[in-house]
Short mmCIF file of C-alpha atoms and ligand atoms in Angstrom, two decimals:
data_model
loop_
_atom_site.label_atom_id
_atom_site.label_comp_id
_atom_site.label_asym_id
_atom_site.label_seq_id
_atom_site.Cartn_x
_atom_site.Cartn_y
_atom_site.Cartn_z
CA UNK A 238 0.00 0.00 0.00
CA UNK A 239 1.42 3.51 -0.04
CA UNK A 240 2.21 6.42 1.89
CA UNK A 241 0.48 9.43 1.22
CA UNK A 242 2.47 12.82 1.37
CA UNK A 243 0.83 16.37 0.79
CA UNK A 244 3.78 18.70 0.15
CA UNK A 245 2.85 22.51 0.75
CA UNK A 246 -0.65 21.77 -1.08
CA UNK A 247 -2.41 24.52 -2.57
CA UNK A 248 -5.71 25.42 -4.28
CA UNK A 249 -7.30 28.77 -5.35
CA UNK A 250 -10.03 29.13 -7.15
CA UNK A 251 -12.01 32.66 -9.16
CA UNK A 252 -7.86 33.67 -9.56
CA UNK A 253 -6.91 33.59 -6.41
CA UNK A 254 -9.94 34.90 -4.70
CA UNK A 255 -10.24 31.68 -2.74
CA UNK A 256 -7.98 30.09 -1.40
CA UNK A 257 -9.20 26.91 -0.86
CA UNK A 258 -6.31 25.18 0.73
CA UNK A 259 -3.51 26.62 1.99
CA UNK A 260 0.12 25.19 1.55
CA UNK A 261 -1.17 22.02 3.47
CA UNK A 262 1.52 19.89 4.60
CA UNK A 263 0.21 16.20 5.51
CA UNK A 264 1.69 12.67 5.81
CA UNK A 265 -0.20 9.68 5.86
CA UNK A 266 1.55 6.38 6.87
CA UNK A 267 1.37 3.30 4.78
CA UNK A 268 -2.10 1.51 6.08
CA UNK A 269 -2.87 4.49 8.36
CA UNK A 270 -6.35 5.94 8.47
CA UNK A 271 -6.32 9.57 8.74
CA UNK A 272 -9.58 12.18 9.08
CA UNK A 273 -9.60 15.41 7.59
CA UNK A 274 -12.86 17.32 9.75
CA UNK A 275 -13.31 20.88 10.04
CA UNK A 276 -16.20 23.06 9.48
CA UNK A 277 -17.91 23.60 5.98
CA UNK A 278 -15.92 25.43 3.58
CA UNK A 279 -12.61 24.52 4.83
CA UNK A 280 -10.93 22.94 2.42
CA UNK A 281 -11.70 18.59 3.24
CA UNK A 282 -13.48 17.74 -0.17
CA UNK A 283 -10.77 19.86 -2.12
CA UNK A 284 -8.31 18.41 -0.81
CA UNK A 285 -9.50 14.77 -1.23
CA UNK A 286 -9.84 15.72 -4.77
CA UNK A 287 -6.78 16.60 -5.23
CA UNK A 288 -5.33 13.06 -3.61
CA UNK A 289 -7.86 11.24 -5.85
CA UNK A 290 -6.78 13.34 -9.20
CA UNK A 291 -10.13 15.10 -9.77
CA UNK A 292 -8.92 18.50 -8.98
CA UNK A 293 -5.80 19.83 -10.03
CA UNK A 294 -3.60 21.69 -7.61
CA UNK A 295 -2.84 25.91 -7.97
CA UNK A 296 0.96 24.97 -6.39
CA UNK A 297 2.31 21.84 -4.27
CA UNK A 298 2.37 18.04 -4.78
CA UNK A 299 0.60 15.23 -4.03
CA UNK A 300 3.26 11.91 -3.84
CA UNK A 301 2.35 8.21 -3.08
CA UNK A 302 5.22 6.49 -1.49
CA UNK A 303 8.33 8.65 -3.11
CA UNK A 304 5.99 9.07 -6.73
CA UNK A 305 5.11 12.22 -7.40
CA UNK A 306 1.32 11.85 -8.65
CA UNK A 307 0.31 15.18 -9.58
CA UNK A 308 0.27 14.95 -12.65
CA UNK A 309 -0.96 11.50 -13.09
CA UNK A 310 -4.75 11.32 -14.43
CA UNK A 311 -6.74 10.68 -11.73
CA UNK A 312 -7.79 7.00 -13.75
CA UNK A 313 -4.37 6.02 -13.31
CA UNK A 314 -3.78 6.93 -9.48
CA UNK A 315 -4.37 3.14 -7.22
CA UNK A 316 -6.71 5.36 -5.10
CA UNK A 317 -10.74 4.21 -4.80
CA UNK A 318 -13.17 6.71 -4.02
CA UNK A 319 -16.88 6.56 -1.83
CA UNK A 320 -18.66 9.64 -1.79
CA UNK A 321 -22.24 10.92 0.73
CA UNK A 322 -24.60 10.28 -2.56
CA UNK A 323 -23.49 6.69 -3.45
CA UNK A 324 -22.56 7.44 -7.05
CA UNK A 325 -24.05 4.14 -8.40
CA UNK A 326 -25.43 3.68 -11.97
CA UNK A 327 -29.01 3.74 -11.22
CA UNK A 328 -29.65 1.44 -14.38
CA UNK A 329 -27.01 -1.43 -13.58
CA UNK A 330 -27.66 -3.97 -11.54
CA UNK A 331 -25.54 -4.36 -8.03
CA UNK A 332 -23.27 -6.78 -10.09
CA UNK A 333 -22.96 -4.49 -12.94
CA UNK A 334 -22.22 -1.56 -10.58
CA UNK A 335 -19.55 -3.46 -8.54
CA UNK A 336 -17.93 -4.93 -11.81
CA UNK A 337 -17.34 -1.93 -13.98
CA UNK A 338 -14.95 -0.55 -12.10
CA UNK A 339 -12.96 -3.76 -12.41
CA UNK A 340 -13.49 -3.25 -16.18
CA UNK A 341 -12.24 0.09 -16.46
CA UNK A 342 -9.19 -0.62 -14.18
CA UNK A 343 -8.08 -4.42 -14.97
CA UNK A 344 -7.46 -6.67 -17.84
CA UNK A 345 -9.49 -9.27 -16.14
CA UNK A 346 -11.75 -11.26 -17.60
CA UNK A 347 -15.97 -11.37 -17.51
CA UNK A 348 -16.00 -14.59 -15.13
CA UNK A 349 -12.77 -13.25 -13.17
CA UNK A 350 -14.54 -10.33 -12.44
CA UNK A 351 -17.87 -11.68 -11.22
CA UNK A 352 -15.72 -14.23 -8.79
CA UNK A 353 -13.97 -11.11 -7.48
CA UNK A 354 -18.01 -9.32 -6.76
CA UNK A 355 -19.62 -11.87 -5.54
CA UNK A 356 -16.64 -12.79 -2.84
CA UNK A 357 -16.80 -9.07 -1.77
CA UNK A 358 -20.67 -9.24 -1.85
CA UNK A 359 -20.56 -12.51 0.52
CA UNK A 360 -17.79 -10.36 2.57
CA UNK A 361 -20.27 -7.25 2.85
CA UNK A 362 -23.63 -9.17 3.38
CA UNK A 363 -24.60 -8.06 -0.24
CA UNK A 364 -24.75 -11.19 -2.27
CA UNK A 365 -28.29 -11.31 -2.35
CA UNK A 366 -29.00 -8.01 -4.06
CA UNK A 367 -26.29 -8.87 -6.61
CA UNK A 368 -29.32 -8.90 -9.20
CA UNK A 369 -30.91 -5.36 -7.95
CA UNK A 370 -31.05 -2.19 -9.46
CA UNK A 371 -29.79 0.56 -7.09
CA UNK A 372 -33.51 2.20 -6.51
CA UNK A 373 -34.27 -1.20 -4.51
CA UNK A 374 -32.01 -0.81 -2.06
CA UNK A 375 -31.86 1.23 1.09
CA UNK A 376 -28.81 3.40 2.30
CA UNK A 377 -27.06 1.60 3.96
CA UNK A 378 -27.40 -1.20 1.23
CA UNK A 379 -26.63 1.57 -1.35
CA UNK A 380 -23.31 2.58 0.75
CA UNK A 381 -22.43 -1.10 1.27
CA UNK A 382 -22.53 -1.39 -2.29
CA UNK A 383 -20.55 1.39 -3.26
CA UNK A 384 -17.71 0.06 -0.51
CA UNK A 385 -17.58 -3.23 -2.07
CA UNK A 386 -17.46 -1.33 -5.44
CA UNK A 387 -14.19 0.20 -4.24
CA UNK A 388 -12.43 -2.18 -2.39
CA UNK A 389 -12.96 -4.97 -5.02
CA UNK A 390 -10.86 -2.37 -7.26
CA UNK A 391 -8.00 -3.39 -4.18
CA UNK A 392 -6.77 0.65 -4.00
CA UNK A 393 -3.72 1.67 -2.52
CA UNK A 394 -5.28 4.82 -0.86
CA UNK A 395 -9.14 4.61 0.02
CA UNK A 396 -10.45 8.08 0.22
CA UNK A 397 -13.65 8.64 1.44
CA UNK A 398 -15.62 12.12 1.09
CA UNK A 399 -18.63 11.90 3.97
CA UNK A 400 -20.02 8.38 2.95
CA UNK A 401 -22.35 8.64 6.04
CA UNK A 402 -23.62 11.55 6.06
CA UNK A 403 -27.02 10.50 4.31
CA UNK A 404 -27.81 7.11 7.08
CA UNK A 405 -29.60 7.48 10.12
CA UNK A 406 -27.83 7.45 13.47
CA UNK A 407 -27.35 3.27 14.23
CA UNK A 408 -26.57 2.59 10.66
CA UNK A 409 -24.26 5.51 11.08
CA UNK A 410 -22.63 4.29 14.06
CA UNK A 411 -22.76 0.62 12.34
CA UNK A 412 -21.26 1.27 8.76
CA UNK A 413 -18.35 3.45 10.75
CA UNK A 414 -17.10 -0.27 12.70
CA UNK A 415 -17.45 -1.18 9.59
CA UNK A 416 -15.71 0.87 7.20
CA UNK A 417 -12.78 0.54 10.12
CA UNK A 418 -12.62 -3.26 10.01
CA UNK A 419 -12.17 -3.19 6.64
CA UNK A 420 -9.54 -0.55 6.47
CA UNK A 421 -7.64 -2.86 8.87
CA UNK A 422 -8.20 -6.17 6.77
CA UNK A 423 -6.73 -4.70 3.56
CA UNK A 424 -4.45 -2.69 4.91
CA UNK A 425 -5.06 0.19 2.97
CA UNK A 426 -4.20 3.59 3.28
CA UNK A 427 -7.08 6.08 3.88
CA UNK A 428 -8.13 9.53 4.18
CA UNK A 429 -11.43 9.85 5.08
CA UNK A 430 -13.41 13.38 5.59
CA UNK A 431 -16.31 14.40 7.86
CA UNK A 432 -17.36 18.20 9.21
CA UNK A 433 -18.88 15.70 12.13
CA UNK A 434 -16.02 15.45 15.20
CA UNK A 435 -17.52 13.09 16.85
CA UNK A 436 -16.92 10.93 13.51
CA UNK A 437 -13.51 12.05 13.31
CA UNK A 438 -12.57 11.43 16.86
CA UNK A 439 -14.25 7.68 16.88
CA UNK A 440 -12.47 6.78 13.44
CA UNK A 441 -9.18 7.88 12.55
CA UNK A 442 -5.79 7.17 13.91
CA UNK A 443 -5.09 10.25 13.50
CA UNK A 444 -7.36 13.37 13.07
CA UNK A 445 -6.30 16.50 11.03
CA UNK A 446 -8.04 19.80 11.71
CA UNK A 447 -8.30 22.22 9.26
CA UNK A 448 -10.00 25.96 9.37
CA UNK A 449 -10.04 28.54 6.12
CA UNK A 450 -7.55 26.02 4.06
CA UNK A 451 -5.03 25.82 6.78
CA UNK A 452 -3.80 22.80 8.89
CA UNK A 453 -4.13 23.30 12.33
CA UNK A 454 -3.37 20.69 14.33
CA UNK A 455 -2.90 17.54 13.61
CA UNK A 456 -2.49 14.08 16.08
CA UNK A 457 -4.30 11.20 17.70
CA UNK A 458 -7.75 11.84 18.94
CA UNK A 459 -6.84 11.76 22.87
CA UNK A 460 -3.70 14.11 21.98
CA UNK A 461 -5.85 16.32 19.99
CA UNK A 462 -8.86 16.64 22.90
CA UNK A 463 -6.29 16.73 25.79
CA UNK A 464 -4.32 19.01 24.16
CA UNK A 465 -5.55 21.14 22.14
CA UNK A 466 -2.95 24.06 19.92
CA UNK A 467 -5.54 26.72 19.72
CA UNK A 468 -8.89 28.35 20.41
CA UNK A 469 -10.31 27.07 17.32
CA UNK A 470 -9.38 23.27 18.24
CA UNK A 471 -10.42 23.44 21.74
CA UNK A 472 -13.96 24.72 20.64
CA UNK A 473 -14.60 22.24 17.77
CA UNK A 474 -13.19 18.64 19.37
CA UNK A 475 -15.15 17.36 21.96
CA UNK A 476 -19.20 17.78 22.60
CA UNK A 477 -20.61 19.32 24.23
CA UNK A 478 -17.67 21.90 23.56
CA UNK A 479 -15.28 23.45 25.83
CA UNK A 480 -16.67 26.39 27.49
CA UNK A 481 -14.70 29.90 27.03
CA UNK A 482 -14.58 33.01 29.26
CA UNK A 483 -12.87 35.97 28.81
CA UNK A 484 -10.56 36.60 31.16
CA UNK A 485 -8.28 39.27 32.92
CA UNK A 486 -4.60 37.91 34.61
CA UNK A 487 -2.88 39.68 37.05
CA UNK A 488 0.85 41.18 36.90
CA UNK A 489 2.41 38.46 38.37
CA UNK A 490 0.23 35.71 36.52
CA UNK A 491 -1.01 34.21 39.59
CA UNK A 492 -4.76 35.20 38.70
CA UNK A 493 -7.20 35.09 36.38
CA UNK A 494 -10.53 37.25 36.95
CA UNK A 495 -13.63 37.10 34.77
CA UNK A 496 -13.71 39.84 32.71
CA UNK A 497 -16.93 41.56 32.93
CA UNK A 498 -18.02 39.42 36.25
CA UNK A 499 -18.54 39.65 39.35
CA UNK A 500 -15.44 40.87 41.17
CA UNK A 501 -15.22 37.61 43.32
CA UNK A 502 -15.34 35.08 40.62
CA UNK A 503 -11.11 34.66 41.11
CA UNK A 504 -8.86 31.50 39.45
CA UNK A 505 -6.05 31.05 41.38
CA UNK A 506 -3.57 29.98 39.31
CA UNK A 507 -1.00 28.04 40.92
CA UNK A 508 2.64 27.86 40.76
CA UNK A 509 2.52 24.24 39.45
CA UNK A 510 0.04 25.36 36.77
CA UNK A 511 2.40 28.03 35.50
CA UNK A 512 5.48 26.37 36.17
CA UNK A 513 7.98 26.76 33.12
CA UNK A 514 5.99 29.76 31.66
CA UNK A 515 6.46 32.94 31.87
CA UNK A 516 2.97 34.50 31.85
CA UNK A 517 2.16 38.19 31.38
CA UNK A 518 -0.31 39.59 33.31
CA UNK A 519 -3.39 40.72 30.31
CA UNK A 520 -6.40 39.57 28.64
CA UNK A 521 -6.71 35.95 28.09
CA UNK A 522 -9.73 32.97 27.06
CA UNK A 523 -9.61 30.56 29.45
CA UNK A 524 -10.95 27.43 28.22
CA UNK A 525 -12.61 24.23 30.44
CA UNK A 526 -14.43 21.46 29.22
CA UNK A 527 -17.30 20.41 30.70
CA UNK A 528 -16.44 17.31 32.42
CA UNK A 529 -13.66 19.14 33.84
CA UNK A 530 -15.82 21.07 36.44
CA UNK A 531 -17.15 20.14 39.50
CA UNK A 532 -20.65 21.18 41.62
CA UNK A 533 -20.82 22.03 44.85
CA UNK A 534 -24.40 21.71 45.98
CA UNK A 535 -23.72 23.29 49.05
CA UNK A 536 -21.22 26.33 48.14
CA UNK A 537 -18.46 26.88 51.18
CA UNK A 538 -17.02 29.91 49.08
CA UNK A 539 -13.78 27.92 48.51
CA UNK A 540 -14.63 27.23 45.49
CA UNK A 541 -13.38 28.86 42.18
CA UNK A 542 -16.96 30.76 41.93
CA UNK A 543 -20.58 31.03 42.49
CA UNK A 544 -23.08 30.79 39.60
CA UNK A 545 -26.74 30.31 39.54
CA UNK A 546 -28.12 27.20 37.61
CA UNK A 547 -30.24 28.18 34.94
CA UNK A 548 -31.35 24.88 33.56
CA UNK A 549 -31.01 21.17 34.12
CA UNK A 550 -30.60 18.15 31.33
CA UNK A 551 -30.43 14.98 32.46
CA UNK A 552 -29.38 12.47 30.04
CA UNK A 553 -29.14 9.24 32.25
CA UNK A 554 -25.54 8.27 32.90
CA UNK A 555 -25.06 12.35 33.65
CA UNK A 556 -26.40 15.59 34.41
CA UNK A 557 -25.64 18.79 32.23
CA UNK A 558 -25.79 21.59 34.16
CA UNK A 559 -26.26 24.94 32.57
CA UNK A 560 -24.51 27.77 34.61
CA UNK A 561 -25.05 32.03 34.82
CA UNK A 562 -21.70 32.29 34.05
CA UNK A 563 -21.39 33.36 30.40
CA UNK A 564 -24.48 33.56 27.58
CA UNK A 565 -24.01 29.44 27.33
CA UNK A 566 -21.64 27.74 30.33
CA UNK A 567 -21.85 23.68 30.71
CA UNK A 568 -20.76 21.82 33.36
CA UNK A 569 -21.08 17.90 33.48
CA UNK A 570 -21.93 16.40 36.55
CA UNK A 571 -22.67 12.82 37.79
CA UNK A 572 -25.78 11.32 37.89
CA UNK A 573 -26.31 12.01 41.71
CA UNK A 574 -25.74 15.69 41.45
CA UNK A 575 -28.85 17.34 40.30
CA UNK A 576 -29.48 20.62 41.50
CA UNK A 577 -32.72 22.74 40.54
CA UNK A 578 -32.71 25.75 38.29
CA UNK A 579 -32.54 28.92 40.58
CA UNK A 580 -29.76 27.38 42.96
CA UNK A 581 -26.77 28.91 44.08
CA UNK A 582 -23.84 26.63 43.62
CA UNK A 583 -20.02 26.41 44.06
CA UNK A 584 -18.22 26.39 40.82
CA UNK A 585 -15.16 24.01 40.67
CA UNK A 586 -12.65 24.01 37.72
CA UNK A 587 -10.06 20.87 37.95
CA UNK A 588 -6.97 23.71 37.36
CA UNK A 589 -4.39 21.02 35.53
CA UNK A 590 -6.98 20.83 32.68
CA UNK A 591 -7.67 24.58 32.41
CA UNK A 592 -6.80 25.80 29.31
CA UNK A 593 -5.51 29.43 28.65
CA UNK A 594 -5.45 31.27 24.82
CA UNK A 595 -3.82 34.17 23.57
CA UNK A 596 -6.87 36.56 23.33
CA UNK A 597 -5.67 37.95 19.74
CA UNK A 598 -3.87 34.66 18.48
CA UNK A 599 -5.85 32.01 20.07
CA UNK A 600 -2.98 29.69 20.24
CA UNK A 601 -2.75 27.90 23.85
CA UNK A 602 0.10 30.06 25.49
CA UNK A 603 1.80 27.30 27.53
CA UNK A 604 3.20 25.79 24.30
CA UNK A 605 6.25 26.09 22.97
CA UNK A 606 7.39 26.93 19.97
CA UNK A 607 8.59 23.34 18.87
CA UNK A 608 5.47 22.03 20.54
CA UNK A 609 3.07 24.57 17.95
CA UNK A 610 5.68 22.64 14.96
CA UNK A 611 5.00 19.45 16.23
CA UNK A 612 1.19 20.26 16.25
CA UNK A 613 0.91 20.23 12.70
CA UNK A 614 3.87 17.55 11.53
P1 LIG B 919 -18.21 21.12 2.96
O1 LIG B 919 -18.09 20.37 4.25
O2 LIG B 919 -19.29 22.16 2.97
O3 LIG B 919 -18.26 20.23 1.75
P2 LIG B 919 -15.38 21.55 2.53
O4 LIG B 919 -14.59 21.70 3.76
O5 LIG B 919 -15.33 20.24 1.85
O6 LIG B 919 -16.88 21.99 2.81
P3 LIG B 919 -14.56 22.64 0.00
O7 LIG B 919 -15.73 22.07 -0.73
O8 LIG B 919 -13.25 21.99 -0.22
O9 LIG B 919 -14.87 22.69 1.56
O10 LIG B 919 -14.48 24.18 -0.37
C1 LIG B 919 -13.48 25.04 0.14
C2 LIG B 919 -13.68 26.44 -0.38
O11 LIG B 919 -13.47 26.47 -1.78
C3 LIG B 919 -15.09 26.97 -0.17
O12 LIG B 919 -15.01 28.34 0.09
C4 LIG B 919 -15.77 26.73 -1.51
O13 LIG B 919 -16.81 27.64 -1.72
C5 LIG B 919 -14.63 26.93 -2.48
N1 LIG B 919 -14.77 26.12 -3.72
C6 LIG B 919 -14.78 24.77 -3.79
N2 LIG B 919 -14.89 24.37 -5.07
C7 LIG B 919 -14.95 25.51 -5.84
C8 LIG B 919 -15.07 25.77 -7.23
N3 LIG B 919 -15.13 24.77 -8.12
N4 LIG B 919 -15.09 27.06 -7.62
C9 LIG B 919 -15.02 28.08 -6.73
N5 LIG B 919 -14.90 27.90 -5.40
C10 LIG B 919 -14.87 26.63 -4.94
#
C-alpha cells in the first residue's frame, strides 16, 4: 500500500480569490487511516480531490510512497473513491455496478470479475442483491454497495468524502465499525473526511483539523482533545464543547478574573500550573471542558466561583448543568448531582486541565514553539 504525502498543497479558485487550501503539509503512513474534519468550507473535499486526481492543484504536490502523482490522471492513481450520494449507476444492476470498475481498471476477464463481486458481496452481506437495481435498495445497502465497489478495485489509498452523512444514526454508528474493520483487513491507506467530530474522533488514527484552508493541528484523537494548539481546536473537538470566558490575569500571573463578572469570581492559578511559563499579566480565554468542572451543591465559598443554575438536562448516565456564568456555560456532573434551576452553587474548575489562549492569536500560550511545529507535523 502507499504512503500518502501532501507537500505545501495549494488550491485557489475565481484567480486567487479563494484560497481553498492553503500550503497544506500532511503525511499519511502506509495503512494508516487519517480524518480530515473541520467546518464547511474549509478545504476537506478539495483536498481529497486533489489526492484522488479530480482537482488539479494551484501549487504543491501530491506523492504516493516517493511518486510524485500530480500529474498522473486521476484514472491512473491506485486510489478508490466513496462519496455521501453513493454514485451508483441507477440502471445497472448491483453486479454491474460493482464490476465496472474492475473493467475500467483491470485486464481481467468477464468470469474473473464476477468471482472477485460476488466474494466481496458474501464479505459485505450483499450477495443477495447482486441482481438489484440501485432504486431497490436502502442506504445503507446503497453505501455497502458502493464500498464493495471500491475495495474490489483493491486501492492503494481509500479516500472517502462523507459516505455517512445520508444514514440514520445506528446505521451511522454501524457502517463506521465497519468501514474501520475493513480498512484494517486490507491494509489500505485512507483519508477519510467528515465536518462531524464526533466521527472524526471515533475513526481515525489520526485526526487532522483544518479551518479557512489551513492545517491546524494535527495528532491522535486523545492528543488532539487533551491538548488542544488553539482556540479554534479546543472549541470544535469534543461535545458538548469546551466552554470559554474571557478573562483578565494579574501582573504576576497568579490570577485570572472574569472579565466583565462579578469581582469575586477569582482563578487562582498556581505555581505548578504556570510552572515553566512565563505569563504576562493581560487579557486571556480561558478554556474548560465540561467534564472538567465540578458542583458544589452546598457552596463553602472555597470554590473557584458562584453561579446560579439556569437549567437542568439529564441524560441518564449524567447531568448537564447549565450555569449564569457566560451567555451558554456547561458543566457535566454525575448522575447524583442534580441541583434545581434557581440554585446557588459552588463552581469548581479541575486547574491542571484549564486551558488558557492568547486573546488575539488564540494559540494555547503554555506551548512552545517546537510544541506549535510538532502540532501540525
Ligand atoms: P463542505 O463540508 O461544505 O463540503 P469543505 O470543507 O469540503 O466543505 P470545499 O468544498 O473543499 O470545503 O471548499 C473550500 C472552499 O473552496 C469553499 O469556500 C468553496 O466555496 C470553495 N470552492 C470549492 N470548489 C470551488 C469551485 N469549483 N469554484 C469556486 N470555489 C470553490
Amino acid at each position: 500500500m502507499a504512503r500518502v504525502t501532501l507537500d505545501t498543497l495549494r488550491k485557489e479558485f475565481d484567480r486567487g480569490t479563494i484560497v481553498a487550501v492553503d500550503d497544506l503539509d500532511l503525511e499519511i503512513d502506509d495503512g494508516e487511516f487519517v480524518t480530515v474534519v473541520g467546518p464547511s468550507g474549509c478545504g476537506k473535499t478539495t483536498t481529497l480531490r486533489m489526492v484522488a486526481g479530480l482537482e488539479e492543484p494551484t501549487s504543491g504536490t501530491v506523492n504516493f510512497d516517493d511518486e510524485d502523482v500530480t500529474e498522473i490522471h486521476a484514472t491512473d492513481r491506485p486510489v478508490a473513491m466513496v462519496f455521501q450520494n453513493y454514485a451508483l449507476y441507477p440502471h445497472k444492476t448491483v453486479m454491474e455496478n460493482m464490476a465496472f470498475g474492475l473493467k475500467m481498471s483491470t485486464d481481467m476477464t468477464v468470469e474473473e470479475r464476477h468471482e472477485r463481486v460476488t466474494e466481496m458481496a458474501e464479505m459485505m452481506g450483499i450477495a443477495d442483491l447482486l441482481d438489484d437495481k440501485p432504486d431497490e435498495l436502502s442506504g445503507g445497502q446503497k453505501q455497502r454497495v458502493a464500498l464493495g465497489r471500491a475495495i474490489a478495485r483493491e486501492p492503494e489509498v481509500f479516500l472517502f468524502d462523507e459516505p455517512l452523512s445520508n444514514l440514520d444514526a445506528k446505521l451511522r454508528t454501524e457502517m463506521r465499525a465497519e468501514i474501520q474493520k475493513l480498512q484494517k483487513e486490507f491494509g489500505v491507506t485512507a483519508m477519510y473526511v467528515t465536518h462531524d467530530q464526533e466521527e472524526a474522533m471515533t475513526m481515525g488514527d489520526r485526526l487532522a483539523i483544518l479551518n479557512d484552508g489551513k492545517l491546524q493541528q494535527v495528532g491522535e484523537p486523545t492528543e488532539v482533545y487533551e491538548n488542544p494548539v488553539n482556540e479554534f481546536v479546543a472549541g470544535f473537538i469534543g461535545s458538548p464543547s469546551m466552554n470559554f470566558i474571557d478573562v483578565d490575569v494579574d501582573t504576576d500571573g497568579t490570577t485570572a478574573t472574569i472579565r466583565d463578572g462579578d469581582a469575586g469570581l477569582a482563578l487562582a492559578l498556581s505555581r505548578e500550573y504556570v510552572a515553566g511559563h512565563e505569563l504576562e499579566g493581560g487579557p486571556y480565554t480561558l478554556g474548560i471542558r465540561p467534564e472538567n468542572i465540578g458542583i458544589v451543591e452546598e457552596p463553602t465559598g472555597d470554590e473557584t466561583l458562584t453561579a446560579t443554575v439556569e437549567v437542568v438536562e439529564p441524560i441518564g448516565s449524567d447531568n448537564y448543568v447549565h450555569l449564569s456564568v457566560n451567555d451558554d456555560f456547561l458543566a457535566r456532573a454525575p448522575a447524583n448531582v442534580k441541583p434545581e434551576a434557581g440554585d446557588e452553587v459552588g463552581v469548581v474548575f479541575e486547574e491542571e486541565h484549564v486551558h488558557l489562549f492568547d486573546a488575539e492569536t488564540g494559540e494555547d500560550v503554555f506551548l512552545t514553539d517546537e510544541e506549535v511545529e510538532a502540532a501540525v507535523a
